[in-house]
JSON list of C-alpha atoms and ligand atoms in Angstrom, two decimals:
[
{"chain": "F", "resi": 1, "resn": "UNK", "atom": "CA", "xyz": [-2.80, 4.07, -33.62]},
{"chain": "F", "resi": 2, "resn": "UNK", "atom": "CA", "xyz": [-0.40, 4.83, -30.81]},
{"chain": "F", "resi": 3, "resn": "UNK", "atom": "CA", "xyz": [1.01, 2.94, -27.80]},
{"chain": "F", "resi": 4, "resn": "UNK", "atom": "CA", "xyz": [1.98, 4.36, -24.42]},
{"chain": "F", "resi": 5, "resn": "UNK", "atom": "CA", "xyz": [3.43, 2.91, -21.23]},
{"chain": "F", "resi": 6, "resn": "UNK", "atom": "CA", "xyz": [1.39, 3.24, -18.07]},
{"chain": "F", "resi": 7, "resn": "UNK", "atom": "CA", "xyz": [2.19, 2.10, -14.52]},
{"chain": "F", "resi": 8, "resn": "UNK", "atom": "CA", "xyz": [0.01, 1.61, -11.47]},
{"chain": "F", "resi": 9, "resn": "UNK", "atom": "CA", "xyz": [2.58, 2.77, -8.90]},
{"chain": "F", "resi": 10, "resn": "UNK", "atom": "CA", "xyz": [3.17, 1.06, -5.52]},
{"chain": "F", "resi": 11, "resn": "UNK", "atom": "CA", "xyz": [0.59, 3.33, -3.81]},
{"chain": "F", "resi": 12, "resn": "UNK", "atom": "CA", "xyz": [-2.05, 2.30, -6.36]},
{"chain": "F", "resi": 13, "resn": "UNK", "atom": "CA", "xyz": [-1.40, -1.39, -5.81]},
{"chain": "F", "resi": 14, "resn": "UNK", "atom": "CA", "xyz": [-1.55, -0.88, -2.00]},
{"chain": "F", "resi": 15, "resn": "UNK", "atom": "CA", "xyz": [-4.80, 1.08, -2.29]},
{"chain": "F", "resi": 16, "resn": "UNK", "atom": "CA", "xyz": [-6.24, -1.74, -4.45]},
{"chain": "F", "resi": 17, "resn": "UNK", "atom": "CA", "xyz": [-7.14, 0.48, -7.39]},
{"chain": "F", "resi": 18, "resn": "UNK", "atom": "CA", "xyz": [-5.38, -1.53, -10.15]},
{"chain": "F", "resi": 19, "resn": "UNK", "atom": "CA", "xyz": [-8.78, -2.42, -11.58]},
{"chain": "F", "resi": 20, "resn": "UNK", "atom": "CA", "xyz": [-10.13, 1.14, -11.30]},
{"chain": "F", "resi": 21, "resn": "UNK", "atom": "CA", "xyz": [-7.17, 2.48, -13.30]},
{"chain": "F", "resi": 22, "resn": "UNK", "atom": "CA", "xyz": [-7.72, -0.05, -16.07]},
{"chain": "F", "resi": 23, "resn": "UNK", "atom": "CA", "xyz": [-11.48, 0.63, -16.07]},
{"chain": "F", "resi": 24, "resn": "UNK", "atom": "CA", "xyz": [-10.79, 4.34, -16.75]},
{"chain": "F", "resi": 25, "resn": "UNK", "atom": "CA", "xyz": [-8.59, 3.48, -19.73]},
{"chain": "F", "resi": 26, "resn": "UNK", "atom": "CA", "xyz": [-10.92, 0.82, -21.12]},
{"chain": "F", "resi": 27, "resn": "UNK", "atom": "CA", "xyz": [-14.08, 2.94, -20.63]},
{"chain": "F", "resi": 28, "resn": "UNK", "atom": "CA", "xyz": [-12.35, 5.63, -22.72]},
{"chain": "F", "resi": 29, "resn": "UNK", "atom": "CA", "xyz": [-12.09, 3.13, -25.58]},
{"chain": "F", "resi": 30, "resn": "UNK", "atom": "CA", "xyz": [-8.39, 2.45, -25.10]},
{"chain": "F", "resi": 31, "resn": "UNK", "atom": "CA", "xyz": [-7.07, -1.10, -25.23]},
{"chain": "F", "resi": 32, "resn": "UNK", "atom": "CA", "xyz": [-4.62, -2.88, -22.91]},
{"chain": "F", "resi": 33, "resn": "UNK", "atom": "CA", "xyz": [-2.00, -4.38, -25.25]},
{"chain": "F", "resi": 34, "resn": "UNK", "atom": "CA", "xyz": [0.36, -5.77, -22.56]},
{"chain": "F", "resi": 35, "resn": "UNK", "atom": "CA", "xyz": [0.17, -6.20, -18.80]},
{"chain": "F", "resi": 36, "resn": "UNK", "atom": "CA", "xyz": [2.23, -7.52, -15.88]},
{"chain": "F", "resi": 37, "resn": "UNK", "atom": "CA", "xyz": [3.09, -7.06, -12.18]},
{"chain": "F", "resi": 38, "resn": "UNK", "atom": "CA", "xyz": [6.67, -6.75, -10.98]},
{"chain": "F", "resi": 39, "resn": "UNK", "atom": "CA", "xyz": [8.83, -5.02, -8.39]},
{"chain": "F", "resi": 40, "resn": "UNK", "atom": "CA", "xyz": [11.52, -2.56, -9.46]},
{"chain": "F", "resi": 41, "resn": "UNK", "atom": "CA", "xyz": [14.89, -2.49, -7.75]},
{"chain": "F", "resi": 42, "resn": "UNK", "atom": "CA", "xyz": [16.17, 0.95, -6.77]},
{"chain": "F", "resi": 43, "resn": "UNK", "atom": "CA", "xyz": [18.62, 0.70, -9.69]},
{"chain": "F", "resi": 44, "resn": "UNK", "atom": "CA", "xyz": [15.82, -0.15, -12.17]},
{"chain": "F", "resi": 45, "resn": "UNK", "atom": "CA", "xyz": [13.73, 2.76, -10.88]},
{"chain": "F", "resi": 46, "resn": "UNK", "atom": "CA", "xyz": [16.69, 5.14, -11.31]},
{"chain": "F", "resi": 47, "resn": "UNK", "atom": "CA", "xyz": [17.15, 3.91, -14.88]},
{"chain": "F", "resi": 48, "resn": "UNK", "atom": "CA", "xyz": [13.45, 4.24, -15.70]},
{"chain": "F", "resi": 49, "resn": "UNK", "atom": "CA", "xyz": [13.32, 7.82, -14.38]},
{"chain": "F", "resi": 50, "resn": "UNK", "atom": "CA", "xyz": [16.76, 8.81, -15.70]},
{"chain": "F", "resi": 51, "resn": "UNK", "atom": "CA", "xyz": [15.26, 11.98, -17.30]},
{"chain": "F", "resi": 52, "resn": "UNK", "atom": "CA", "xyz": [14.65, 13.26, -13.76]},
{"chain": "F", "resi": 53, "resn": "UNK", "atom": "CA", "xyz": [18.16, 12.51, -12.45]},
{"chain": "F", "resi": 54, "resn": "UNK", "atom": "CA", "xyz": [18.91, 16.15, -11.66]},
{"chain": "F", "resi": 55, "resn": "UNK", "atom": "CA", "xyz": [15.54, 16.89, -10.00]},
{"chain": "F", "resi": 56, "resn": "UNK", "atom": "CA", "xyz": [15.34, 17.34, -6.22]},
{"chain": "F", "resi": 57, "resn": "UNK", "atom": "CA", "xyz": [12.72, 14.57, -6.02]},
{"chain": "F", "resi": 58, "resn": "UNK", "atom": "CA", "xyz": [14.77, 11.93, -7.92]},
{"chain": "F", "resi": 59, "resn": "UNK", "atom": "CA", "xyz": [16.00, 10.02, -4.87]},
{"chain": "F", "resi": 60, "resn": "UNK", "atom": "CA", "xyz": [12.67, 10.05, -3.04]},
{"chain": "F", "resi": 61, "resn": "UNK", "atom": "CA", "xyz": [10.75, 9.15, -6.23]},
{"chain": "F", "resi": 62, "resn": "UNK", "atom": "CA", "xyz": [12.98, 6.16, -6.99]},
{"chain": "F", "resi": 63, "resn": "UNK", "atom": "CA", "xyz": [12.74, 4.97, -3.35]},
{"chain": "F", "resi": 64, "resn": "UNK", "atom": "CA", "xyz": [8.95, 5.14, -3.64]},
{"chain": "F", "resi": 65, "resn": "UNK", "atom": "CA", "xyz": [8.84, 3.39, -7.02]},
{"chain": "F", "resi": 66, "resn": "UNK", "atom": "CA", "xyz": [10.93, 0.49, -5.73]},
{"chain": "F", "resi": 67, "resn": "UNK", "atom": "CA", "xyz": [9.16, 0.02, -2.38]},
{"chain": "F", "resi": 68, "resn": "UNK", "atom": "CA", "xyz": [6.50, -2.42, -3.58]},
{"chain": "F", "resi": 69, "resn": "UNK", "atom": "CA", "xyz": [4.94, -4.16, -6.58]},
{"chain": "F", "resi": 70, "resn": "UNK", "atom": "CA", "xyz": [3.75, -2.17, -9.57]},
{"chain": "F", "resi": 71, "resn": "UNK", "atom": "CA", "xyz": [1.54, -3.04, -12.53]},
{"chain": "F", "resi": 72, "resn": "UNK", "atom": "CA", "xyz": [2.95, -2.06, -15.91]},
{"chain": "F", "resi": 73, "resn": "UNK", "atom": "CA", "xyz": [0.85, -1.95, -19.05]},
{"chain": "F", "resi": 74, "resn": "UNK", "atom": "CA", "xyz": [0.89, -0.82, -22.64]},
{"chain": "F", "resi": 75, "resn": "UNK", "atom": "CA", "xyz": [-2.21, 1.18, -23.51]},
{"chain": "F", "resi": 76, "resn": "UNK", "atom": "CA", "xyz": [-3.11, 1.45, -27.17]},
{"chain": "F", "resi": 77, "resn": "UNK", "atom": "CA", "xyz": [-5.44, 3.62, -29.22]},
{"chain": "F", "resi": 78, "resn": "UNK", "atom": "CA", "xyz": [-5.70, 6.77, -31.28]},
{"chain": "F", "resi": 79, "resn": "UNK", "atom": "CA", "xyz": [-3.67, 9.50, -29.53]},
{"chain": "F", "resi": 80, "resn": "UNK", "atom": "CA", "xyz": [-3.13, 7.10, -26.62]},
{"chain": "F", "resi": 81, "resn": "UNK", "atom": "CA", "xyz": [-0.21, 9.13, -25.21]},
{"chain": "F", "resi": 82, "resn": "UNK", "atom": "CA", "xyz": [-2.13, 12.36, -24.67]},
{"chain": "F", "resi": 83, "resn": "UNK", "atom": "CA", "xyz": [-5.42, 10.63, -23.87]},
{"chain": "F", "resi": 84, "resn": "UNK", "atom": "CA", "xyz": [-3.83, 8.57, -21.09]},
{"chain": "F", "resi": 85, "resn": "UNK", "atom": "CA", "xyz": [-2.26, 11.77, -19.72]},
{"chain": "F", "resi": 86, "resn": "UNK", "atom": "CA", "xyz": [-5.70, 13.43, -19.72]},
{"chain": "F", "resi": 87, "resn": "UNK", "atom": "CA", "xyz": [-7.29, 10.45, -17.93]},
{"chain": "F", "resi": 88, "resn": "UNK", "atom": "CA", "xyz": [-4.46, 10.47, -15.34]},
{"chain": "F", "resi": 89, "resn": "UNK", "atom": "CA", "xyz": [-4.87, 14.15, -14.46]},
{"chain": "F", "resi": 90, "resn": "UNK", "atom": "CA", "xyz": [-2.24, 16.66, -13.33]},
{"chain": "F", "resi": 91, "resn": "UNK", "atom": "CA", "xyz": [0.92, 15.45, -11.54]},
{"chain": "F", "resi": 92, "resn": "UNK", "atom": "CA", "xyz": [-0.20, 17.16, -8.33]},
{"chain": "F", "resi": 93, "resn": "UNK", "atom": "CA", "xyz": [-3.60, 15.69, -7.39]},
{"chain": "F", "resi": 94, "resn": "UNK", "atom": "CA", "xyz": [-4.56, 19.11, -5.95]},
{"chain": "F", "resi": 95, "resn": "UNK", "atom": "CA", "xyz": [-4.57, 20.39, -9.54]},
{"chain": "F", "resi": 96, "resn": "UNK", "atom": "CA", "xyz": [-6.09, 17.29, -11.14]},
{"chain": "F", "resi": 97, "resn": "UNK", "atom": "CA", "xyz": [-9.49, 17.69, -12.80]},
{"chain": "F", "resi": 98, "resn": "UNK", "atom": "CA", "xyz": [-12.46, 15.88, -11.18]},
{"chain": "F", "resi": 99, "resn": "UNK", "atom": "CA", "xyz": [-12.92, 12.33, -12.44]},
{"chain": "F", "resi": 100, "resn": "UNK", "atom": "CA", "xyz": [-9.25, 11.85, -13.34]},
{"chain": "F", "resi": 101, "resn": "UNK", "atom": "CA", "xyz": [-7.32, 8.97, -11.75]},
{"chain": "F", "resi": 102, "resn": "UNK", "atom": "CA", "xyz": [-5.13, 11.28, -9.69]},
{"chain": "F", "resi": 103, "resn": "UNK", "atom": "CA", "xyz": [-8.07, 13.39, -8.52]},
{"chain": "F", "resi": 104, "resn": "UNK", "atom": "CA", "xyz": [-9.97, 10.27, -7.45]},
{"chain": "F", "resi": 105, "resn": "UNK", "atom": "CA", "xyz": [-7.15, 8.27, -5.82]},
{"chain": "F", "resi": 106, "resn": "UNK", "atom": "CA", "xyz": [-3.85, 10.15, -5.33]},
{"chain": "F", "resi": 107, "resn": "UNK", "atom": "CA", "xyz": [-2.72, 11.46, -1.96]},
{"chain": "F", "resi": 108, "resn": "UNK", "atom": "CA", "xyz": [0.09, 13.88, -2.94]},
{"chain": "F", "resi": 109, "resn": "UNK", "atom": "CA", "xyz": [2.39, 15.01, -5.75]},
{"chain": "F", "resi": 110, "resn": "UNK", "atom": "CA", "xyz": [4.77, 12.08, -5.25]},
{"chain": "F", "resi": 111, "resn": "UNK", "atom": "CA", "xyz": [2.28, 9.34, -4.40]},
{"chain": "F", "resi": 112, "resn": "UNK", "atom": "CA", "xyz": [0.08, 9.96, -7.41]},
{"chain": "F", "resi": 113, "resn": "UNK", "atom": "CA", "xyz": [-1.02, 6.41, -8.34]},
{"chain": "F", "resi": 114, "resn": "UNK", "atom": "CA", "xyz": [-0.21, 6.32, -12.02]},
{"chain": "F", "resi": 115, "resn": "UNK", "atom": "CA", "xyz": [2.48, 6.94, -14.65]},
{"chain": "F", "resi": 116, "resn": "UNK", "atom": "CA", "xyz": [1.98, 7.61, -18.36]},
{"chain": "F", "resi": 117, "resn": "UNK", "atom": "CA", "xyz": [4.58, 8.33, -21.05]},
{"chain": "F", "resi": 118, "resn": "UNK", "atom": "CA", "xyz": [4.64, 12.05, -21.85]},
{"chain": "F", "resi": 119, "resn": "UNK", "atom": "CA", "xyz": [5.73, 11.87, -25.53]},
{"chain": "F", "resi": 120, "resn": "UNK", "atom": "CA", "xyz": [6.47, 9.47, -28.38]},
{"chain": "F", "resi": 121, "resn": "UNK", "atom": "CA", "xyz": [10.16, 9.68, -27.46]},
{"chain": "F", "resi": 122, "resn": "UNK", "atom": "CA", "xyz": [9.52, 8.63, -23.86]},
{"chain": "F", "resi": 123, "resn": "UNK", "atom": "CA", "xyz": [7.07, 5.88, -24.94]},
{"chain": "F", "resi": 124, "resn": "UNK", "atom": "CA", "xyz": [9.83, 4.52, -27.22]},
{"chain": "F", "resi": 125, "resn": "UNK", "atom": "CA", "xyz": [12.16, 4.30, -24.22]},
{"chain": "F", "resi": 126, "resn": "UNK", "atom": "CA", "xyz": [9.62, 3.09, -21.67]},
{"chain": "F", "resi": 127, "resn": "UNK", "atom": "CA", "xyz": [7.78, 0.35, -23.64]},
{"chain": "F", "resi": 128, "resn": "UNK", "atom": "CA", "xyz": [10.87, -1.81, -24.37]},
{"chain": "F", "resi": 129, "resn": "UNK", "atom": "CA", "xyz": [12.16, -1.05, -20.85]},
{"chain": "F", "resi": 130, "resn": "UNK", "atom": "CA", "xyz": [9.43, -3.43, -19.62]},
{"chain": "F", "resi": 131, "resn": "UNK", "atom": "CA", "xyz": [8.13, -5.44, -22.58]},
{"chain": "F", "resi": 132, "resn": "UNK", "atom": "CA", "xyz": [9.87, -7.60, -25.18]},
{"chain": "F", "resi": 133, "resn": "UNK", "atom": "CA", "xyz": [7.94, -7.66, -28.47]},
{"chain": "F", "resi": 134, "resn": "UNK", "atom": "CA", "xyz": [6.63, -11.20, -27.79]},
{"chain": "F", "resi": 135, "resn": "UNK", "atom": "CA", "xyz": [4.67, -9.84, -24.78]},
{"chain": "F", "resi": 136, "resn": "UNK", "atom": "CA", "xyz": [2.92, -7.10, -26.76]},
{"chain": "F", "resi": 137, "resn": "UNK", "atom": "CA", "xyz": [-0.46, -8.09, -28.21]},
{"chain": "O", "resi": 201, "resn": "UDP", "atom": "N1", "xyz": [7.23, 14.00, -8.54]},
{"chain": "O", "resi": 201, "resn": "UDP", "atom": "C1", "xyz": [7.51, 14.37, -7.22]},
{"chain": "O", "resi": 201, "resn": "UDP", "atom": "N2", "xyz": [7.65, 15.71, -6.93]},
{"chain": "O", "resi": 201, "resn": "UDP", "atom": "C2", "xyz": [7.52, 16.68, -7.89]},
{"chain": "O", "resi": 201, "resn": "UDP", "atom": "C3", "xyz": [7.23, 16.30, -9.21]},
{"chain": "O", "resi": 201, "resn": "UDP", "atom": "C4", "xyz": [7.09, 14.95, -9.50]},
{"chain": "O", "resi": 201, "resn": "UDP", "atom": "O1", "xyz": [7.66, 13.52, -6.34]},
{"chain": "O", "resi": 201, "resn": "UDP", "atom": "O2", "xyz": [7.65, 17.87, -7.56]},
{"chain": "O", "resi": 201, "resn": "UDP", "atom": "C5", "xyz": [7.09, 12.57, -8.85]},
{"chain": "O", "resi": 201, "resn": "UDP", "atom": "C6", "xyz": [5.65, 12.14, -9.14]},
{"chain": "O", "resi": 201, "resn": "UDP", "atom": "O3", "xyz": [5.48, 10.80, -8.67]},
{"chain": "O", "resi": 201, "resn": "UDP", "atom": "C7", "xyz": [5.61, 12.21, -10.66]},
{"chain": "O", "resi": 201, "resn": "UDP", "atom": "C8", "xyz": [7.02, 11.72, -11.02]},
{"chain": "O", "resi": 201, "resn": "UDP", "atom": "O4", "xyz": [7.85, 12.28, -10.02]},
{"chain": "O", "resi": 201, "resn": "UDP", "atom": "O5", "xyz": [4.58, 11.42, -11.19]},
{"chain": "O", "resi": 201, "resn": "UDP", "atom": "C9", "xyz": [7.51, 12.12, -12.38]},
{"chain": "O", "resi": 201, "resn": "UDP", "atom": "O6", "xyz": [7.39, 13.53, -12.50]},
{"chain": "O", "resi": 201, "resn": "UDP", "atom": "P1", "xyz": [6.80, 14.18, -13.83]},
{"chain": "O", "resi": 201, "resn": "UDP", "atom": "O7", "xyz": [7.07, 15.65, -13.76]},
{"chain": "O", "resi": 201, "resn": "UDP", "atom": "O8", "xyz": [7.32, 13.45, -15.01]},
{"chain": "O", "resi": 201, "resn": "UDP", "atom": "O9", "xyz": [5.22, 13.96, -13.67]},
{"chain": "O", "resi": 201, "resn": "UDP", "atom": "P2", "xyz": [4.20, 13.01, -14.47]},
{"chain": "O", "resi": 201, "resn": "UDP", "atom": "O10", "xyz": [4.69, 12.93, -15.88]},
{"chain": "O", "resi": 201, "resn": "UDP", "atom": "O11", "xyz": [4.21, 11.67, -13.77]},
{"chain": "O", "resi": 201, "resn": "UDP", "atom": "O12", "xyz": [2.88, 13.69, -14.34]},
{"chain": "O", "resi": 202, "resn": "MG", "atom": "MG1", "xyz": [6.56, 12.35, -16.59]}
]
């Protein structure tokens, strides 16, 4: 059993696909173990994406991630980290396999609807970033 952190990004909330994202996870047999909506400050977004601090897209990405509400969730199941990544599809929606979240809903490489932890190390940073243990079912 594994837990991973997923986010419906501001573009996903605006496009009203919060439910569609959760349907894809739940239909795959994964369970939502925690869930809430919030708005990141620019500073919070920079902290969350600190691993990308030296990337050319860091400033633009953290502007985007703090521009509107997001839905954060913990998704749980066997191999949840890699399975959520598979269900999300490639970072660039142009390369995302048909039926993945990003293929179905994303407009470009930055505005790509959804986040998912990419490893156990990042899940261990990202889960407590948003959820105290009392909020995890
Ligand atoms: N991103 C971007 N330009 C790029 C690569 C990534 O704007 O060239 C954004 C995009 O929103 C992506 C996020 O930065 O989801 C984090 O990048 P990462 O490489 O970790 O992709 P992910 O793990 O989200 O697929
Ligand atoms: Mg990533």
